[in-house]
PDB file of C-alpha atoms in Angstrom:
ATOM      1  CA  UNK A   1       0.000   0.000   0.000  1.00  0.00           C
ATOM      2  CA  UNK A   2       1.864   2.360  -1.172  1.00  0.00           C
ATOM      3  CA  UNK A   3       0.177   5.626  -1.400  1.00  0.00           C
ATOM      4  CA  UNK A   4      -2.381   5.356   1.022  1.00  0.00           C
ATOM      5  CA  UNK A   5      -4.874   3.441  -1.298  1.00  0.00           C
ATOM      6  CA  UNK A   6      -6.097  -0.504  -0.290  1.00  0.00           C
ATOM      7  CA  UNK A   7      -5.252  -2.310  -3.717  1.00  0.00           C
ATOM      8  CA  UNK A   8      -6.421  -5.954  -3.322  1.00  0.00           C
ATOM      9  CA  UNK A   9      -7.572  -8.396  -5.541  1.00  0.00           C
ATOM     10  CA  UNK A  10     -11.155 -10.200  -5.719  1.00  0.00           C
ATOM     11  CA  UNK A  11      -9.311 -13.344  -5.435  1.00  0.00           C
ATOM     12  CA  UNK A  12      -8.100 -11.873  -2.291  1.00  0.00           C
ATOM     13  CA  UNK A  13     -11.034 -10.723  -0.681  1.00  0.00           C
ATOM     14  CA  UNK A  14     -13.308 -13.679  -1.517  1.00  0.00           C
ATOM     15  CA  UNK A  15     -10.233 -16.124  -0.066  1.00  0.00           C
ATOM     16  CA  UNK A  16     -10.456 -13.947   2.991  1.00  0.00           C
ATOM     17  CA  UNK A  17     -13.893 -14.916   3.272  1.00  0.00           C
ATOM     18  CA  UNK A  18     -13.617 -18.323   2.795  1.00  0.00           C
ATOM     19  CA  UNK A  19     -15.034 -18.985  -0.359  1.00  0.00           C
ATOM     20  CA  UNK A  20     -12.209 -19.876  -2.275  1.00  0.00           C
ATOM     21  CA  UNK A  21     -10.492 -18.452  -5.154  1.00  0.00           C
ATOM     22  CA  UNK A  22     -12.251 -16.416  -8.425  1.00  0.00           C
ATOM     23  CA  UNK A  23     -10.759 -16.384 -11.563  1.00  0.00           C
ATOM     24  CA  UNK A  24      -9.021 -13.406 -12.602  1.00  0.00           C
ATOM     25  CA  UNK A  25     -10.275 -11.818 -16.249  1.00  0.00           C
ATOM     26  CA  UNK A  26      -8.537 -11.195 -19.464  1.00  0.00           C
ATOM     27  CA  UNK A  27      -9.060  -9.277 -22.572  1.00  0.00           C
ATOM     28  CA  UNK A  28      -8.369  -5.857 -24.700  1.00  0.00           C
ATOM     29  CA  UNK A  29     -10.677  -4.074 -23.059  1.00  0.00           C
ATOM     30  CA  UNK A  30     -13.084  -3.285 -20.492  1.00  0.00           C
ATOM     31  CA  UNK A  31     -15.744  -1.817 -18.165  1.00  0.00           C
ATOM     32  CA  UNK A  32     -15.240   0.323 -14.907  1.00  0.00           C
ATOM     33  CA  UNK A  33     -18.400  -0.133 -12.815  1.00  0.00           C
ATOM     34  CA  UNK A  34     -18.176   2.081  -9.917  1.00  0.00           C
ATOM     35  CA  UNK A  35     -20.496   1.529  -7.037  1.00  0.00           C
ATOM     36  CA  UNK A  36     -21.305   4.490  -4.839  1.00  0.00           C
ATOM     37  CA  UNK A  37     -23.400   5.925  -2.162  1.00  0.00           C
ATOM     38  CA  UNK A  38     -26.779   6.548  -3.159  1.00  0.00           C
ATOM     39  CA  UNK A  39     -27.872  10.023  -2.748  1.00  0.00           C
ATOM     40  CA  UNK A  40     -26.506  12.983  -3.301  1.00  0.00           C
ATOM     41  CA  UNK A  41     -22.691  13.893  -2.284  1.00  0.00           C
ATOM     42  CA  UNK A  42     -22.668  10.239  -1.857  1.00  0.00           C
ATOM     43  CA  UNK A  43     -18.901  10.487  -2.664  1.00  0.00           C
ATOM     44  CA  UNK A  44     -18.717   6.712  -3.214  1.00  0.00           C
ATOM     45  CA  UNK A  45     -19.149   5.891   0.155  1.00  0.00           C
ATOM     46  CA  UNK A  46     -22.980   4.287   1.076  1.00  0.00           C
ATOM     47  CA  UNK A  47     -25.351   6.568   2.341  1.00  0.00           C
ATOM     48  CA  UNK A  48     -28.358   6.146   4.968  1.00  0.00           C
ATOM     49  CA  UNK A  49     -31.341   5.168   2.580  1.00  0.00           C
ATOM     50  CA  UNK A  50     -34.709   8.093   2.612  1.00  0.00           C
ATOM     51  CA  UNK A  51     -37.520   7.012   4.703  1.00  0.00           C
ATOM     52  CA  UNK A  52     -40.592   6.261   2.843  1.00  0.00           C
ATOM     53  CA  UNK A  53     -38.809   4.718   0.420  1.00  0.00           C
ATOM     54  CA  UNK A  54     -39.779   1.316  -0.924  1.00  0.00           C
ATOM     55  CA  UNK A  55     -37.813  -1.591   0.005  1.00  0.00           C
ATOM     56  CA  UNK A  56     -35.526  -3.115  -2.560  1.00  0.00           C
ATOM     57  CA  UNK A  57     -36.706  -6.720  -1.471  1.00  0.00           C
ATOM     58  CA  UNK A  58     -40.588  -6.082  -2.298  1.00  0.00           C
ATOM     59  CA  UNK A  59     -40.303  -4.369  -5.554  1.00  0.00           C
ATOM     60  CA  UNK A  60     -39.544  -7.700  -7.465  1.00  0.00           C
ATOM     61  CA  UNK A  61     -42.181  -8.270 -10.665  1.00  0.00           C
ATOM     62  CA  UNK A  62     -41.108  -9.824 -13.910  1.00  0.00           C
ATOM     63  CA  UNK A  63     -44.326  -8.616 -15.364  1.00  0.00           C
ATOM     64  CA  UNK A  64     -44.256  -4.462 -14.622  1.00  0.00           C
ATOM     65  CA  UNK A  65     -42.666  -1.821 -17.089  1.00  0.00           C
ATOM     66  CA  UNK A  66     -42.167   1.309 -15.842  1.00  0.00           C
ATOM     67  CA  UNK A  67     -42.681   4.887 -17.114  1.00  0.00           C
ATOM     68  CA  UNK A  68     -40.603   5.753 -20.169  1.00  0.00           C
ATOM     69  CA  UNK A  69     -38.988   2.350 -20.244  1.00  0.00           C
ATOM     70  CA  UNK A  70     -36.501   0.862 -22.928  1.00  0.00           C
ATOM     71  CA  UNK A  71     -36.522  -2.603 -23.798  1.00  0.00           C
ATOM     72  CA  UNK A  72     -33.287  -3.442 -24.788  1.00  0.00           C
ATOM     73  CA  UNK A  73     -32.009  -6.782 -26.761  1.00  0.00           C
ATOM     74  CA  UNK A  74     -28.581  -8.248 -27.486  1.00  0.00           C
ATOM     75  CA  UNK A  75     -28.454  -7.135 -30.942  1.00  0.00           C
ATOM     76  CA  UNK A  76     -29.476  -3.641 -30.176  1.00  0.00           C
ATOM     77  CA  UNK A  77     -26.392  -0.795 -31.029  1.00  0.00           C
ATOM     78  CA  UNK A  78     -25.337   0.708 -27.929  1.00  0.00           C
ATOM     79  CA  UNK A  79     -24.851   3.824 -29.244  1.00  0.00           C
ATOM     80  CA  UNK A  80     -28.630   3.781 -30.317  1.00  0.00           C
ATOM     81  CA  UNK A  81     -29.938   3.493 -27.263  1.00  0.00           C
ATOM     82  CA  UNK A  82     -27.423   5.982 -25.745  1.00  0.00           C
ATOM     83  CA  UNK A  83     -28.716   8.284 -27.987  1.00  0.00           C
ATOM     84  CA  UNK A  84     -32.303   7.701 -26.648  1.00  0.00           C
ATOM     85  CA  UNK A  85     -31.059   7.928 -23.138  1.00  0.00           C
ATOM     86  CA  UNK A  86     -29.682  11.267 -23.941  1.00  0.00           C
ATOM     87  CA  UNK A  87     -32.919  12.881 -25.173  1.00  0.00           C
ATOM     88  CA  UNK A  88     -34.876  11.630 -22.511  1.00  0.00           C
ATOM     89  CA  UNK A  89     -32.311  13.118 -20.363  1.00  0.00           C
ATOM     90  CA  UNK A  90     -32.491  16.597 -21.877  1.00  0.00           C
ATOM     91  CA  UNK A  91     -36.359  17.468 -21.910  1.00  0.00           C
ATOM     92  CA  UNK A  92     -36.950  15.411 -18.712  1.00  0.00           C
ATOM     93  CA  UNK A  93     -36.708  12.645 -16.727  1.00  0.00           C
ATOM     94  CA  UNK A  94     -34.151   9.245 -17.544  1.00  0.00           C
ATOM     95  CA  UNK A  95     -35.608   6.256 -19.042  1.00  0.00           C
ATOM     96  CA  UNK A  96     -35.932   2.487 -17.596  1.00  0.00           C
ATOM     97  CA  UNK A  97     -33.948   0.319 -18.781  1.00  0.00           C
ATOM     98  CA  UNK A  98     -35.447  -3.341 -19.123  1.00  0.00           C
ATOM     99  CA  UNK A  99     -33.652  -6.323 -19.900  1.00  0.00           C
ATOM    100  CA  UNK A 100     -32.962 -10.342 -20.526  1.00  0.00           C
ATOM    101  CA  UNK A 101     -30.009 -12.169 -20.539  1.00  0.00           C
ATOM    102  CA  UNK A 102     -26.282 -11.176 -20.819  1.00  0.00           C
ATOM    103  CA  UNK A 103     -26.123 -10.128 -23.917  1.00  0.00           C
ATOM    104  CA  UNK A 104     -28.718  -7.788 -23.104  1.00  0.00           C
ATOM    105  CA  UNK A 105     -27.438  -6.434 -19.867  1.00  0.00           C
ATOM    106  CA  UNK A 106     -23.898  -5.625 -21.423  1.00  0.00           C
ATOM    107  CA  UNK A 107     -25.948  -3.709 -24.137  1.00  0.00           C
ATOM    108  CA  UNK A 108     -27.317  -1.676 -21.541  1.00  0.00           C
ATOM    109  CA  UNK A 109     -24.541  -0.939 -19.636  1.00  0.00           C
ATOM    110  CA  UNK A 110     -22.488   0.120 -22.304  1.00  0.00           C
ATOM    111  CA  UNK A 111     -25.628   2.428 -23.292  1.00  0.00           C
ATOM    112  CA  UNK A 112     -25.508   4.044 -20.626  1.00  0.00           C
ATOM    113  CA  UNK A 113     -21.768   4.667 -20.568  1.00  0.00           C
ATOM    114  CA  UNK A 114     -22.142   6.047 -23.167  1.00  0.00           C
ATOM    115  CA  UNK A 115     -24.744   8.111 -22.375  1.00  0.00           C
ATOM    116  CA  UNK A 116     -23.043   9.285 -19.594  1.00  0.00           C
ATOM    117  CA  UNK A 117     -19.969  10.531 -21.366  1.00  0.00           C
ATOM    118  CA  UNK A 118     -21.513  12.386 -23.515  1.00  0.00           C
ATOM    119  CA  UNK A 119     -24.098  14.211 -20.991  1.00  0.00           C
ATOM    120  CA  UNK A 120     -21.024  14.965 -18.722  1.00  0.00           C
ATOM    121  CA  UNK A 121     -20.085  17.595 -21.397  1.00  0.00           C
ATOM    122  CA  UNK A 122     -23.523  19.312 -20.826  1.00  0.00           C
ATOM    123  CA  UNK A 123     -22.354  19.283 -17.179  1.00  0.00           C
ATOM    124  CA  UNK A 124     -24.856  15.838 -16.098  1.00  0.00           C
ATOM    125  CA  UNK A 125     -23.500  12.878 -13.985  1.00  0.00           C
ATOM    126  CA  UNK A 126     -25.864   9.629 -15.121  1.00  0.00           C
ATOM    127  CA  UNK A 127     -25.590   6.938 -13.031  1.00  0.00           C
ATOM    128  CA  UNK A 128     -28.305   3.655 -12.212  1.00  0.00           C
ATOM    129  CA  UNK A 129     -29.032   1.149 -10.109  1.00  0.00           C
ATOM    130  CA  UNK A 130     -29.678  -2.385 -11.192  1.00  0.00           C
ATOM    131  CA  UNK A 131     -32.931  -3.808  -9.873  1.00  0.00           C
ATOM    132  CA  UNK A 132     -33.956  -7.724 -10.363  1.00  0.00           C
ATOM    133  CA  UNK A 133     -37.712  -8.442 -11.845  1.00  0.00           C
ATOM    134  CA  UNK A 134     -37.297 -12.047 -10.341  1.00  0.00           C
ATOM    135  CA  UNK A 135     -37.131 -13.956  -7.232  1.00  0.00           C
ATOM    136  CA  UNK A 136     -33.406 -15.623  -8.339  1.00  0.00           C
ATOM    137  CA  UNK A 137     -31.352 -13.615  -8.158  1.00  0.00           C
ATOM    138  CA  UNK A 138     -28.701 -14.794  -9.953  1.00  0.00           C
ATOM    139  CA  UNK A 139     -31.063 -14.752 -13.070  1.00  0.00           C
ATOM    140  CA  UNK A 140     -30.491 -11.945 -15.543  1.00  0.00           C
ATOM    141  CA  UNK A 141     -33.359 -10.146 -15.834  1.00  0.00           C
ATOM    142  CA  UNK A 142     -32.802  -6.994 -14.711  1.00  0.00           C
ATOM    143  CA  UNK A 143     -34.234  -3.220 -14.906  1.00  0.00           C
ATOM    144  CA  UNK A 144     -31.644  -0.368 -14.820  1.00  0.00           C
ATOM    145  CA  UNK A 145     -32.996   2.450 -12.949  1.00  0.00           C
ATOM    146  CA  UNK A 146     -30.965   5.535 -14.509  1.00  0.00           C
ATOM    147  CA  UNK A 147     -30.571   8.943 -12.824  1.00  0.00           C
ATOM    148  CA  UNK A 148     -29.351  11.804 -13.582  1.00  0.00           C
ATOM    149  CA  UNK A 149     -28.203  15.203 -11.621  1.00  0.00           C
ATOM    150  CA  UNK A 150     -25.755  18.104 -11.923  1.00  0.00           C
ATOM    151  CA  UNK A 151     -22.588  17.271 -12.153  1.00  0.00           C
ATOM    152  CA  UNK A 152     -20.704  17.537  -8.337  1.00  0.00           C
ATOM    153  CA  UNK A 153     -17.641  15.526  -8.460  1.00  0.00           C
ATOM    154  CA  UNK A 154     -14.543  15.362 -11.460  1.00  0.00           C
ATOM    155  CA  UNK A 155     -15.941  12.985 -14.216  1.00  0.00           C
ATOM    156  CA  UNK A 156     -12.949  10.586 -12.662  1.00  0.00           C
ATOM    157  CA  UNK A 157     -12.524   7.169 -11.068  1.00  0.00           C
ATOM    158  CA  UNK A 158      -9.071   8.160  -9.375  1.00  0.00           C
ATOM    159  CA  UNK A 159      -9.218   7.850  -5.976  1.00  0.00           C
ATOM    160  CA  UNK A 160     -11.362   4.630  -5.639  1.00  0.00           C
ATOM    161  CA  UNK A 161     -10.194   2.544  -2.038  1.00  0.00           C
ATOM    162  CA  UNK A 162     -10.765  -1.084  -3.692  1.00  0.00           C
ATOM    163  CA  UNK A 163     -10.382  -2.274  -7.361  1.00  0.00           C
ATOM    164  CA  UNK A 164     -12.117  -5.846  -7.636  1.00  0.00           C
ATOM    165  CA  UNK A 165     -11.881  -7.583 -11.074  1.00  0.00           C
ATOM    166  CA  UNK A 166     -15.031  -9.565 -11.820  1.00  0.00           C
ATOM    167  CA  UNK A 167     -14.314 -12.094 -13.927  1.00  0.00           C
ATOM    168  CA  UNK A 168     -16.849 -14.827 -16.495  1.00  0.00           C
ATOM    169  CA  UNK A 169     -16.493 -17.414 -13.983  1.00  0.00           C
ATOM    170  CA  UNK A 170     -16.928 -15.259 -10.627  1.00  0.00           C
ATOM    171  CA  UNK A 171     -19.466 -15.892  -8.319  1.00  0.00           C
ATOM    172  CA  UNK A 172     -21.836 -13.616  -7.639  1.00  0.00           C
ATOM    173  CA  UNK A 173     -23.133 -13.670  -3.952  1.00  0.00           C
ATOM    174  CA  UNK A 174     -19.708 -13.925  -2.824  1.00  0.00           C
ATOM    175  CA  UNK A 175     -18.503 -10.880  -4.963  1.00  0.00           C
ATOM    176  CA  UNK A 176     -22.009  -9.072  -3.659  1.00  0.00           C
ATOM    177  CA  UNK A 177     -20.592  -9.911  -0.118  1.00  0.00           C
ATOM    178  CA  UNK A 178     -17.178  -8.162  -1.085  1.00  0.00           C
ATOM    179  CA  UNK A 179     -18.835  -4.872  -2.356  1.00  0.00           C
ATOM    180  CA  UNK A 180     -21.022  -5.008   0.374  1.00  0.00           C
ATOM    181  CA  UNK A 181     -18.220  -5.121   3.106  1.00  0.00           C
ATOM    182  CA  UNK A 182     -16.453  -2.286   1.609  1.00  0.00           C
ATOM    183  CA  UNK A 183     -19.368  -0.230   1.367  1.00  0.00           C
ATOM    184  CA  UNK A 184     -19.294  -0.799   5.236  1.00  0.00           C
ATOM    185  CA  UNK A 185     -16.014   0.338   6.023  1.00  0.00           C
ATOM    186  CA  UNK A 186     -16.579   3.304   3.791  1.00  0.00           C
ATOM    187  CA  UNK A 187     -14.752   2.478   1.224  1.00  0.00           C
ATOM    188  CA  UNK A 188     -15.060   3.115  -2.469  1.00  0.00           C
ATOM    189  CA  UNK A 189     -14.781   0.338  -5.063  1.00  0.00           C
ATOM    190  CA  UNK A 190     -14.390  -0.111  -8.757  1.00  0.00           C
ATOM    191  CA  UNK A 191     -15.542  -3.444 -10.484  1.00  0.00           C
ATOM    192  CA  UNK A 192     -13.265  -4.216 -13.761  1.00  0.00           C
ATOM    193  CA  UNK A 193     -15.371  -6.168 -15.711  1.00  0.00           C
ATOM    194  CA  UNK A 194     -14.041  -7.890 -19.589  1.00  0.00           C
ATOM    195  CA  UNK A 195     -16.404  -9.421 -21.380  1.00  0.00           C
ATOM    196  CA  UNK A 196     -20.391 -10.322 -21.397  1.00  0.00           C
ATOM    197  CA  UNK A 197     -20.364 -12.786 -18.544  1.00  0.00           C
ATOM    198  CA  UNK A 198     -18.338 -10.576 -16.616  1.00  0.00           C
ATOM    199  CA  UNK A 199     -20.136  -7.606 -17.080  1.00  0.00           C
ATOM    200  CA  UNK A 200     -23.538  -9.796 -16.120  1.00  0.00           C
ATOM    201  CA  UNK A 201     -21.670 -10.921 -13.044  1.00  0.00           C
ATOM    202  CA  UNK A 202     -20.997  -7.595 -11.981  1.00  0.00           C
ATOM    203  CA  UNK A 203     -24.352  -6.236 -12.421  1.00  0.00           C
ATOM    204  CA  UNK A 204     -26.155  -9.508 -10.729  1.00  0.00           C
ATOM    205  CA  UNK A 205     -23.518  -8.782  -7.814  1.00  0.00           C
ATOM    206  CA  UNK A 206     -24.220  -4.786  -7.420  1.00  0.00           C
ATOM    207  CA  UNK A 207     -27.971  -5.576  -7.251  1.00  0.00           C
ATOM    208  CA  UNK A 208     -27.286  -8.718  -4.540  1.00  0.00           C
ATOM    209  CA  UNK A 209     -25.306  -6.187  -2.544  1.00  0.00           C
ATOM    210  CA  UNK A 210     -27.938  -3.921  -2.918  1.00  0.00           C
ATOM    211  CA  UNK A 211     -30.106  -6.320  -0.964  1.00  0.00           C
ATOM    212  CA  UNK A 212     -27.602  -7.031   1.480  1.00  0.00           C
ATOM    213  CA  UNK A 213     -26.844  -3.160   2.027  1.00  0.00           C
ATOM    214  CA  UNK A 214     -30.834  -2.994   2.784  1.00  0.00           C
ATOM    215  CA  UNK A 215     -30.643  -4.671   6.068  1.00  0.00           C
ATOM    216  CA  UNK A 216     -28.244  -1.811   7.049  1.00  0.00           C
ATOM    217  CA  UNK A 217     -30.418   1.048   5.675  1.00  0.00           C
ATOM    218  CA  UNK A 218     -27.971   1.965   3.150  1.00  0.00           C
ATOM    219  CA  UNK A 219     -27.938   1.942  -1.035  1.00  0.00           C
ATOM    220  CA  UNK A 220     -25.885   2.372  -3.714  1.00  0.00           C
ATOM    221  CA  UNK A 221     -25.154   3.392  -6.860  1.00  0.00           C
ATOM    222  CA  UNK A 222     -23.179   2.644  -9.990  1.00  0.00           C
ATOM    223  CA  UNK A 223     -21.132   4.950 -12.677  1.00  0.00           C
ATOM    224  CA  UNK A 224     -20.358   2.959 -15.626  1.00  0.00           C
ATOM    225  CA  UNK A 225     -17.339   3.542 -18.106  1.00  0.00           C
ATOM    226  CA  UNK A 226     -15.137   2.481 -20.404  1.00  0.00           C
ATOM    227  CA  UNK A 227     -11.215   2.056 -19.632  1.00  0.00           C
ATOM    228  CA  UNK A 228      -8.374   0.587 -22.098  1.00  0.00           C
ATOM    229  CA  UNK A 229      -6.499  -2.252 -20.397  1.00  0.00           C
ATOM    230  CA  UNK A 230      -3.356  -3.623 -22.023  1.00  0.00           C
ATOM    231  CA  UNK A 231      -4.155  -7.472 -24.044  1.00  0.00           C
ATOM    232  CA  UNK A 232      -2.031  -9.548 -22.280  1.00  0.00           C
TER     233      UNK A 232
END
């Protein structure tokens, strides 16, 4: 530790626990998810939850589309739906997005990264929060919940405590239990994910954390972007 900052692997952490070793990832390039605090001048670190709110455990339902939703299929260009993201953005509030399967959910995150770079030039910070429409939750069919405010912190993810690399064959409870430890001792994390599965597994584990943050009273939040890693 060298400058301050906690560097550890997932492989670490998840040993720690006891639940063996996880796979590292491998590829050209990736995807920075960055869990925060929800709420605002959440800072990365997680936040008390609002009262009144609605439990994450009891909004599960396969069956309901919300408000200004976007279904969203493997095939779909990312840069499309971006693009819808980003007018729904402008003349009010962000879209739903709903979706099946990995394919689908790396479609939507990289959407939304997209999205996100580009409305950080017209001074907006987008971030969401994956939500599951069914009772396994390890099952990918999940809603992203995007929302937007005024840009209050650098458009940066320098300074993060904890790096974890999620990899195709991590597990995803025991990488939920990871974020949701570090979230606990105030820390802030980035998830390196490479690849569909990967990128699945990390957004299956945010929302499982999620639900294991609940019991505490706190949420969180993710900012997605891209980030060039060297092909090994």
């Amino acid at each position: 530790m060298a400058d301050g900052r906690l560097n550890a692997s997932l492989d670490e952490l998840i040993e720690a626990q006891g639940y063996g070793r996880a796979p590292r990832a491998s590829g050209p390039s990736s995807q920075r998810v960055q869990p925060y605090g929800g709420g605002r001048g959440g800072g990365g670190r997680g936040l008390p939850r609002q009262g009144g709110v609605t439990r994450i455990s009891e909004t599960l339902d396969d069956t309901a589309t919300p408000q200004n939703a976007i279904k969203v299929g493997g095939t779909q260009d990312a840069k499309d739906i971006a693009h819808r993201i980003c007018e729904s953005c402008r003349v009010g509030e962000p879209p739903a997005l709903l979706t099946i399967g990995g394919q689908s959910i790396n479609q939507a995150v990289k959407a939304i990264a997209i999205a996100r770079a580009d409305l950080s030039k017209e001074g907006l910070q987008l971030s969401f929060q994956p939500a599951f429409r069914h009772t396994d939750r390890t099952k990918p069919l999940i809603a992203f919940y995007v929302a937007k405010e005024r840009s209050q912190r650098p458009h940066s993810t320098q300074g993060d405590d904890v790096t974890l690399t999620v990899a195709s064959g991590s597990k995803i409870v025991p990488v939920a239990g990871a974020i949701a430890g570090k979230i606990r001792e105030n820390l802030k994390i980035s998830l390196m994910a490479i690849g569909v599965d990967a990128v699945t597994n990390a957004v299956l584990a945010v929302g499982n954390a999620r639900l294991f943050l609940e019991q505490d009273n706190y949420d969180i939040r993710v900012e997605p972007e891209f980030e060039k890693v060297e092909k090994n």
